[in-house]
Tab-separated table of C-alpha atoms and ligand atoms in Angstrom:
chain	number	residue	atom	x	y	z
P	1	MET	CA	86.658	93.435	126.198
P	2	ILE	CA	83.421	93.801	124.483
P	3	LEU	CA	80.110	95.085	126.054
P	4	ILE	CA	76.935	94.063	124.904
P	5	LEU	CA	74.605	96.573	125.436
P	6	GLU	CA	70.745	96.040	125.868
P	7	PRO	CA	68.572	95.249	123.065
P	8	ASP	CA	67.384	98.281	121.051
P	9	THR	CA	69.598	100.576	122.674
P	10	ASP	CA	68.594	104.124	121.881
P	11	ARG	CA	71.992	105.448	120.339
P	12	ASN	CA	70.320	109.283	120.613
P	13	GLY	CA	69.711	108.783	124.466
P	14	GLU	CA	71.287	110.384	127.397
P	15	GLU	CA	72.492	106.812	128.917
P	16	PHE	CA	74.160	105.703	125.837
P	17	ALA	CA	75.329	109.514	125.845
P	18	ALA	CA	76.680	108.589	129.311
P	19	LEU	CA	78.092	105.440	128.434
P	20	MET	CA	80.342	106.715	125.601
P	21	ALA	CA	81.645	109.621	127.832
P	22	HIS	CA	82.732	107.593	130.282
P	23	LEU	CA	84.605	104.740	127.446
P	24	ASN	CA	86.205	107.952	125.969
P	25	ASN	CA	87.733	108.766	129.024
P	26	LEU	CA	89.500	105.834	129.477
P	27	ALA	CA	93.388	105.985	129.233
P	28	ASN	CA	94.724	104.174	126.242
P	29	VAL	CA	91.165	102.449	125.455
P	30	GLN	CA	89.960	102.907	121.894
P	31	VAL	CA	86.285	102.561	121.290
P	32	ARG	CA	84.386	100.876	118.351
P	33	LEU	CA	80.744	100.224	117.849
P	34	HIS	CA	79.039	97.580	115.989
P	35	GLU	CA	75.630	97.563	115.239
P	36	GLU	CA	73.721	94.562	113.962
P	37	VAL	CA	70.218	94.749	112.970
P	38	GLY	CA	67.934	91.304	113.408
P	39	THR	CA	64.563	91.123	112.628
P	40	GLN	CA	63.510	91.186	116.236
P	41	GLN	CA	66.009	93.802	117.349
P	42	VAL	CA	68.904	95.880	117.330
P	43	LEU	CA	71.927	94.736	118.896
P	44	THR	CA	74.857	96.999	119.642
P	45	GLU	CA	78.455	95.793	120.859
P	46	VAL	CA	81.470	97.938	122.023
P	47	TYR	CA	84.185	96.882	121.383
P	48	LEU	CA	87.155	98.156	123.992
P	49	VAL	CA	90.998	97.822	122.608
P	50	GLY	CA	94.238	98.370	124.115
P	51	ASP	CA	94.932	98.725	127.665
P	52	THR	CA	91.812	96.723	129.012
P	53	ALA	CA	93.331	94.378	131.768
P	54	SER	CA	92.933	96.591	134.533
P	55	LEU	CA	89.089	97.392	133.556
P	56	SER	CA	86.876	95.185	135.838
P	57	LEU	CA	83.810	93.627	134.154
P	58	ASP	CA	81.786	93.882	136.943
P	59	ASP	CA	82.368	97.688	137.311
P	60	MET	CA	82.097	97.738	133.247
P	61	SER	CA	78.557	95.817	133.523
P	62	SER	CA	77.130	98.346	135.601
P	63	LEU	CA	77.376	101.139	133.057
P	64	PRO	CA	74.449	102.364	131.854
P	65	CYS	CA	73.111	100.603	128.838
P	66	VAL	CA	75.468	97.714	129.254
P	67	GLU	CA	73.684	94.236	129.241
P	68	ARG	CA	76.950	92.222	130.180
P	69	ALA	CA	80.780	92.436	129.252
P	70	VAL	CA	82.815	89.733	127.972
P	71	ARG	CA	86.812	89.682	128.215
P	72	VAL	CA	88.349	88.579	125.095
P	73	SER	CA	90.921	86.074	126.124
P	74	GLU	CA	91.734	84.566	122.840
P	75	GLU	CA	91.800	85.087	119.461
P	76	TYR	CA	89.236	86.169	116.928
P	77	ARG	CA	88.046	89.197	118.791
P	78	ILE	CA	84.500	88.906	117.304
P	79	LEU	CA	84.119	85.972	115.513
P	80	GLY	CA	85.942	83.709	118.177
P	81	ARG	CA	84.105	82.105	121.309
P	82	HIS	CA	85.261	83.351	124.332
P	83	LYS	CA	84.669	82.684	128.353
P	84	ASP	CA	81.036	83.472	129.381
P	85	ASP	CA	80.575	84.477	125.998
P	86	GLN	CA	76.709	83.926	124.991
P	87	ARG	CA	76.748	85.675	121.691
P	88	PRO	CA	74.905	84.085	119.068
P	89	THR	CA	76.241	81.204	116.584
P	90	HIS	CA	73.705	81.641	113.945
P	91	PHE	CA	72.164	84.099	111.265
P	92	ASP	CA	69.286	84.173	109.390
P	93	TYR	CA	69.207	84.911	105.808
P	94	ASN	CA	66.323	85.261	103.479
P	95	GLY	CA	64.369	82.748	105.503
P	96	VAL	CA	67.006	80.523	106.038
P	97	ARG	CA	68.823	79.730	108.957
P	98	PHE	CA	72.390	79.290	108.925
P	99	GLY	CA	73.946	78.240	112.772
P	100	GLN	CA	76.387	75.666	114.388
P	101	ASP	CA	72.853	73.705	115.439
P	102	THR	CA	71.706	73.540	111.848
P	103	LEU	CA	72.591	72.008	108.703
P	104	ASN	CA	72.191	72.858	105.025
P	105	VAL	CA	73.112	71.522	101.774
P	106	PHE	CA	74.524	73.662	98.766
P	107	ALA	CA	74.034	70.841	95.773
P	108	GLY	CA	74.528	72.222	92.301
P	109	LEU	CA	76.575	73.003	89.508
P	110	CYS	CA	80.461	74.013	90.024
P	111	ALA	CA	80.285	76.584	87.082
P	112	VAL	CA	77.062	77.618	85.429
P	113	ASP	CA	77.310	76.611	81.784
P	114	THR	CA	73.344	76.490	79.785
P	115	PRO	CA	70.247	77.548	80.823
P	116	GLU	CA	69.249	73.860	80.347
P	117	HIS	CA	71.623	72.443	83.016
P	118	VAL	CA	70.672	75.128	85.482
P	119	GLU	CA	67.049	74.622	85.091
P	120	GLN	CA	67.256	70.734	85.455
P	121	MET	CA	69.428	71.015	88.257
P	122	MET	CA	66.862	73.469	90.307
P	123	ARG	CA	63.955	71.427	89.157
P	124	ALA	CA	65.712	68.462	90.815
P	125	LEU	CA	66.268	70.460	94.270
P	126	GLN	CA	63.070	71.616	94.307
P	127	GLU	CA	61.754	68.198	94.055
P	128	GLN	CA	63.574	66.900	96.969
P	129	GLY	CA	62.849	70.336	98.891
P	130	GLN	CA	65.622	71.599	98.822
P	131	THR	CA	66.137	75.450	99.010
P	132	CYS	CA	69.735	76.062	98.849
P	133	THR	CA	72.277	75.421	95.466
P	134	ARG	CA	75.698	76.701	94.431
P	135	MET	CA	76.075	78.143	90.790
P	136	GLY	CA	79.324	79.475	89.873
P	137	ALA	CA	79.540	82.400	87.712
P	138	TYR	CA	82.854	83.853	88.329
P	139	LYS	CA	85.605	81.040	88.281
P	140	PRO	CA	89.168	81.249	89.208
P	141	ARG	CA	91.188	78.935	87.205
P	142	THR	CA	94.483	77.821	87.512
P	143	ASN	CA	95.158	78.046	83.491
P	144	PRO	CA	94.643	81.510	81.752
P	145	TYR	CA	93.074	79.541	78.884
P	146	SER	CA	90.503	77.504	80.594
P	147	PHE	CA	87.040	78.898	81.021
P	148	GLN	CA	86.390	81.479	83.525
P	149	GLY	CA	82.313	81.757	84.173
P	150	HIS	CA	79.730	83.059	82.077
P	151	GLY	CA	80.339	86.039	84.650
P	152	LYS	CA	77.392	88.681	84.489
P	153	ASP	CA	75.986	87.964	81.681
P	154	CYS	CA	74.659	84.652	83.100
P	155	LEU	CA	72.708	86.241	86.690
P	156	PRO	CA	69.781	87.134	85.121
P	157	TRP	CA	68.545	84.152	83.674
P	158	VAL	CA	70.384	82.282	86.984
P	159	PHE	CA	68.211	84.192	89.350
P	160	GLU	CA	65.316	84.130	87.387
P	161	LEU	CA	65.221	80.175	87.291
P	162	ALA	CA	66.057	80.205	91.041
P	163	GLY	CA	63.136	82.148	91.825
P	164	LYS	CA	60.401	79.891	89.597
P	165	TYR	CA	62.348	76.760	91.663
P	166	GLY	CA	62.093	78.238	94.913
P	167	ILE	CA	65.734	78.408	95.666
P	168	LYS	CA	66.201	80.854	98.540
P	169	VAL	CA	70.533	81.194	98.574
P	170	ILE	CA	72.840	80.515	95.791
P	171	ALA	CA	76.438	80.042	96.984
P	172	MET	CA	78.264	82.180	94.235
P	173	GLU	CA	81.860	82.727	94.294
P	174	ILE	CA	82.969	86.209	93.315
P	175	THR	CA	86.926	87.168	92.787
P	176	HIS	CA	86.453	90.891	92.225
P	177	GLU	CA	84.785	93.323	94.561
P	178	SER	CA	82.962	94.570	91.388
P	179	HIS	CA	81.149	91.156	90.912
P	180	ILE	CA	79.253	92.299	94.438
P	181	ASP	CA	77.498	95.284	92.230
P	182	GLU	CA	76.847	93.147	89.526
P	183	ILE	CA	74.766	90.680	91.669
P	184	THR	CA	73.218	93.455	93.262
P	185	GLU	CA	72.113	94.943	89.784
P	186	ALA	CA	71.137	91.673	88.382
P	187	LEU	CA	69.019	90.676	91.618
P	188	HIS	CA	67.717	94.217	91.453
P	189	GLN	CA	66.619	93.833	87.592
P	190	THR	CA	64.840	90.516	88.185
P	191	GLY	CA	63.098	91.981	91.143
P	192	ASP	CA	65.354	89.999	93.864
P	193	PRO	CA	63.723	86.404	93.437
P	194	THR	CA	66.316	84.822	95.484
P	195	GLY	CA	69.347	85.390	97.966
P	196	VAL	CA	73.095	85.162	97.222
P	197	MET	CA	75.736	84.042	99.603
P	198	LEU	CA	78.949	85.388	98.451
P	199	GLN	CA	81.691	82.635	98.190
P	200	ILE	CA	85.376	83.564	98.714
P	201	GLY	CA	87.311	80.795	97.117
P	202	THR	CA	90.660	78.994	98.571
P	203	ARG	CA	92.823	81.298	96.241
P	204	ASN	CA	91.356	84.286	97.738
P	205	THR	CA	91.630	83.673	100.978
P	206	GLN	CA	94.234	85.769	101.870
P	207	ASN	CA	93.193	88.781	99.199
P	208	PHE	CA	93.123	91.387	102.136
P	209	GLU	CA	91.573	94.051	100.067
P	210	LEU	CA	88.968	91.432	98.604
P	211	LEU	CA	88.052	90.356	102.187
P	212	LYS	CA	88.064	94.361	103.852
P	213	PHE	CA	85.589	95.014	100.748
P	214	VAL	CA	83.047	92.508	101.010
P	215	GLY	CA	83.354	92.872	104.915
P	216	ARG	CA	82.296	96.197	104.700
P	217	GLN	CA	79.132	95.059	102.756
P	218	ARG	CA	75.983	93.950	105.027
P	219	ARG	CA	73.872	92.968	102.652
P	220	PHE	CA	75.035	89.241	101.533
P	221	PRO	CA	76.352	86.781	103.644
P	222	VAL	CA	79.709	85.530	103.231
P	223	LEU	CA	81.352	81.915	102.655
P	224	LEU	CA	84.754	82.073	103.552
P	225	LYS	CA	86.847	79.129	101.842
P	226	ARG	CA	89.784	77.794	103.947
P	227	GLY	CA	93.097	78.715	102.457
P	228	PHE	CA	94.709	75.525	101.045
P	229	GLY	CA	98.014	75.932	101.699
P	230	ILE	CA	98.082	78.305	104.708
P	231	THR	CA	97.392	77.160	108.609
P	232	LEU	CA	94.257	77.163	110.235
P	233	GLU	CA	94.864	80.124	112.223
P	234	GLU	CA	95.705	82.081	109.101
P	235	SER	CA	92.376	81.220	107.720
P	236	LEU	CA	90.523	82.098	110.607
P	237	ASN	CA	92.428	85.243	110.667
P	238	ALA	CA	91.082	86.111	107.181
P	239	ALA	CA	87.525	85.495	108.339
P	240	GLU	CA	88.281	88.070	111.290
P	241	TYR	CA	89.102	90.322	108.798
P	242	LEU	CA	85.652	90.098	107.053
P	243	ALA	CA	84.120	90.829	110.551
P	244	SER	CA	86.379	93.267	112.083
P	245	GLU	CA	84.638	95.374	108.884
P	246	GLY	CA	81.652	94.840	109.488
P	247	THR	CA	79.628	91.466	108.501
P	248	ARG	CA	79.094	88.710	111.158
P	249	HIS	CA	77.375	86.506	108.843
P	250	VAL	CA	80.264	84.701	107.818
P	251	ILE	CA	80.381	80.944	107.223
P	252	PHE	CA	83.733	78.851	107.355
P	253	ALA	CA	84.449	75.981	104.311
P	254	LEU	CA	86.916	73.226	105.021
P	255	ARG	CA	87.515	72.309	101.387
P	256	GLY	CA	90.961	70.102	101.735
P	257	MET	CA	94.624	71.168	102.044
P	258	LYS	CA	96.878	70.735	99.022
P	259	THR	CA	99.594	68.389	99.904
P	260	ASN	CA	100.281	65.165	97.993
P	261	MET	CA	99.856	63.214	101.209
P	262	GLY	CA	96.160	63.222	100.628
P	263	ASP	CA	97.139	61.472	97.068
P	264	PRO	CA	94.853	60.305	95.471
P	265	HIS	CA	92.312	62.874	96.789
P	266	ARG	CA	92.801	65.619	94.905
P	267	ASN	CA	93.080	67.482	98.486
P	268	PHE	CA	93.653	66.321	101.925
P	269	VAL	CA	90.451	66.166	103.814
P	270	ASP	CA	90.656	68.269	106.735
P	271	PHE	CA	87.047	67.621	107.929
P	272	ALA	CA	88.336	66.211	111.553
P	273	GLN	CA	88.500	69.893	111.907
P	274	VAL	CA	84.886	70.763	111.798
P	275	PRO	CA	84.962	70.582	116.065
P	276	VAL	CA	87.812	72.561	116.079
P	277	VAL	CA	86.541	75.460	113.970
P	278	LYS	CA	83.100	75.159	115.964
P	279	ARG	CA	85.007	75.371	119.282
P	280	LEU	CA	87.172	78.397	118.496
P	281	THR	CA	84.854	80.421	116.594
P	282	ARG	CA	80.946	81.293	116.702
P	283	MET	CA	80.951	80.501	112.986
P	284	PRO	CA	78.951	77.547	111.095
P	285	VAL	CA	81.245	75.233	109.256
P	286	CYS	CA	80.909	74.161	106.094
P	287	VAL	CA	82.360	71.124	104.518
P	288	ASP	CA	83.139	70.590	100.298
P	289	PRO	CA	83.722	67.052	99.615
P	290	SER	CA	83.558	67.999	95.773
P	291	HIS	CA	86.639	69.957	95.706
P	292	SER	CA	88.275	68.007	98.773
P	293	VAL	CA	88.109	64.360	97.108
P	294	GLY	CA	88.108	65.854	93.006
P	295	SER	CA	86.565	62.431	91.640
P	296	ARG	CA	83.966	59.760	91.646
P	297	ASP	CA	86.224	56.968	92.828
P	298	ARG	CA	84.278	54.634	94.846
P	299	ALA	CA	85.097	52.497	98.032
P	300	PRO	CA	84.491	48.483	97.837
P	301	ASP	CA	81.598	49.175	99.996
P	302	GLY	CA	79.859	50.791	96.956
P	303	ILE	CA	79.784	54.414	98.578
P	304	LEU	CA	81.290	57.252	96.874
P	305	ASP	CA	84.727	58.656	98.176
P	306	VAL	CA	82.375	62.214	98.290
P	307	SER	CA	79.927	60.829	100.159
P	308	HIS	CA	82.176	59.152	102.485
P	309	VAL	CA	83.890	62.270	103.689
P	310	THR	CA	80.609	64.244	103.383
P	311	ALA	CA	79.437	61.773	106.174
P	312	GLN	CA	82.742	62.110	107.985
P	313	GLY	CA	81.918	65.681	108.387
P	314	VAL	CA	78.182	65.633	108.669
P	315	ILE	CA	78.818	63.370	111.659
P	316	SER	CA	81.232	65.517	113.321
P	317	GLY	CA	78.586	68.385	113.218
P	318	ALA	CA	78.961	69.848	109.828
P	319	ASN	CA	76.708	72.755	109.311
P	320	MET	CA	76.485	73.278	105.764
P	321	VAL	CA	77.596	70.991	102.523
P	322	LEU	CA	78.784	72.434	99.368
P	323	VAL	CA	79.015	69.701	96.569
P	324	ASP	CA	78.988	69.549	93.080
P	325	PHE	CA	76.209	67.978	90.821
P	326	HIS	CA	75.977	68.223	87.099
P	327	PRO	CA	73.268	66.918	84.643
P	328	ASP	CA	75.443	66.086	82.211
P	329	PRO	CA	79.186	65.763	83.717
P	330	PRO	CA	80.967	64.698	80.575
P	331	THR	CA	79.669	68.002	78.975
P	332	ALA	CA	80.355	70.090	82.516
P	333	LEU	CA	82.725	73.194	81.780
P	334	VAL	CA	84.593	72.976	85.200
P	335	ASP	CA	85.336	69.638	87.197
P	336	GLY	CA	82.817	67.600	85.693
P	337	PRO	CA	84.700	64.478	87.004
P	338	GLN	CA	83.862	65.303	90.754
P	339	ALA	CA	80.417	65.640	89.953
P	340	LEU	CA	77.554	63.932	91.083
P	341	LEU	CA	74.680	62.814	89.064
P	342	LEU	CA	71.086	64.324	89.601
P	343	LYS	CA	69.829	60.799	89.657
P	344	GLU	CA	72.182	60.493	92.617
P	345	LEU	CA	70.867	63.893	94.495
P	346	PRO	CA	67.671	61.622	96.634
P	347	TYR	CA	70.522	59.404	98.013
P	348	PHE	CA	73.114	61.738	98.730
P	349	LEU	CA	70.633	63.641	100.801
P	350	GLU	CA	69.637	60.546	102.734
P	351	ASP	CA	72.990	59.296	103.116
P	352	VAL	CA	73.711	63.078	104.516
P	353	GLN	CA	70.596	62.858	107.090
P	354	ILE	CA	71.603	59.157	108.241
P	355	ALA	CA	74.654	61.068	109.530
P	356	ARG	CA	72.933	63.755	110.544
P	357	GLU	CA	70.560	61.950	113.224
P	358	ALA	CA	73.874	59.860	114.247
P	359	TYR	CA	75.557	63.060	114.940
P	360	LEU	CA	72.591	64.462	117.095
P	361	LYS	CA	72.589	60.879	118.456
P	362	ARG	CA	75.668	61.173	119.564
P	363	CYS	CA	75.554	65.067	120.976
P	364	LYS	CA	72.474	62.948	123.214
P	365	LEU	CA	74.845	60.538	124.544
P	366	SER	CA	77.896	62.846	125.498
P	367	GLN	CA	75.375	64.883	127.432
P	368	GLN	CA	73.927	61.883	129.480
P	369	TYR	CA	77.417	60.997	130.424
P	370	ASP	CA	78.437	64.721	131.070
M	1	PEP	C1	84.421	76.126	94.110
M	1	PEP	O1	83.709	76.062	95.251
M	1	PEP	O2	83.544	76.245	93.112
M	1	PEP	C2	85.977	76.267	94.272
M	1	PEP	C3	86.793	76.886	93.200
M	1	PEP	O3	86.431	76.014	95.473
M	1	PEP	P1	87.642	76.156	96.128
M	1	PEP	O4	87.985	77.782	96.352
M	1	PEP	O5	87.631	75.500	97.476
M	1	PEP	O6	88.816	75.983	95.207
M	2	MN	MN1	84.971	73.471	91.207
C-alpha cells in the first residue's frame, strides 16, 4: 500500500510524528519513505510493505497528513500503475518535460567522434528548434578491438558545444558507475551548460549493481533500454530497481529484440508494445528505430525502414525517439550504416510530426466512442 501525503508535509511536525508512530506499530508491516522534490512542492510517499491486506483504505486515508491511500495490487510497486493511482506520469528535467503525454526527439551521434561532427550535428538540431540529442561517449562493444568511445576526454567539449547550441538534454550511455562522477565533474568544470540523461544500454539492463547505483543518484534522469534477450516483465523489473533505490525519473526504451525472426532488420522491432508499457507503468516510453532496424534500407514507397518503424512507434503513443544521425556516416566510428544524414533531419522531424498528429487524432476519436 502507498500513502500519498499532503504536499509539503512537514516531516518534523507533530502530525507526521503521530502518523509514523501509528504506522510503526502495525504488525508485520515495514515502512519506507520516499520524497520527491518538485519545482512547486515536496511530495512524500510512504510505502507499506508486508502484511497490508487487512488494512482498510478508508482507515489509512484518514490518518494525519495522508491525502490518499493506494492499494498496490499489481507488479512494479513504484513505477507501476495501480487501481485509483493518480501519481504523475511525467517529470521535468532542465526545463524539458518528459511524460506519457509528450514527445521528444533525441537525434544525434551514436558515438562522439570529432568536435567538427558534434558541432555540425548540434547546429543542425538548433536550426530545427531541437533541444535534445544523443551523444555516446562510453560505448559497450561486442568486439574488444572495436572503438569504445572517447570516454571522459570528450565530455568538456561536448558539453560546451551543447551549451553553445542550446541543447538542454543529452542522452549518454554509461557502462560503469564511475562515469556518473566523470559526467558530473565535466559539467561542473564547464559551468553546467547542458543536462544529461543517463542511458543504460540493453547489455546492462540486468546489471543490478549498476542499476542500484544509478537509482541512488537523483540528479540525472535515466533512459533504460529494454534487455534484448529477456522478457518485458524482466526489463520492467529492472526499471523498478532504479525506482526502488530512489530515482523516479525513468524513461523506458524499446530498441528491438535479438531473434533472427526480425531479419533482415538488426533486431525484431517491438514497438507494438509502446501502449503495453504505458498501461503497465507510469514511465514515458521511448523507441529507438536505429538500433532496431540497423540499416538505411528503404521500402518501395521511398520511405526508409527507420522512418517507417519510428512512425509505427509514434502513432501508438511513443513519448521519445532516440535516433542515430551522422554528418558523414562512412567515417562514423560506430553504427554508420544505420545513421541518417543531416539533410534528412527536417524530413525526419516532419514525418514524426505527421505520426504524432495522427496519434492525437486517434486518441480524440477513441474518446468520442468511449
Ligand atoms: C545505443 O543507443 O547507442 C546503444 C548501444 O543501444 P543499445 O543498448 O540499445 O544497443
Ligand atoms: Mn549504436
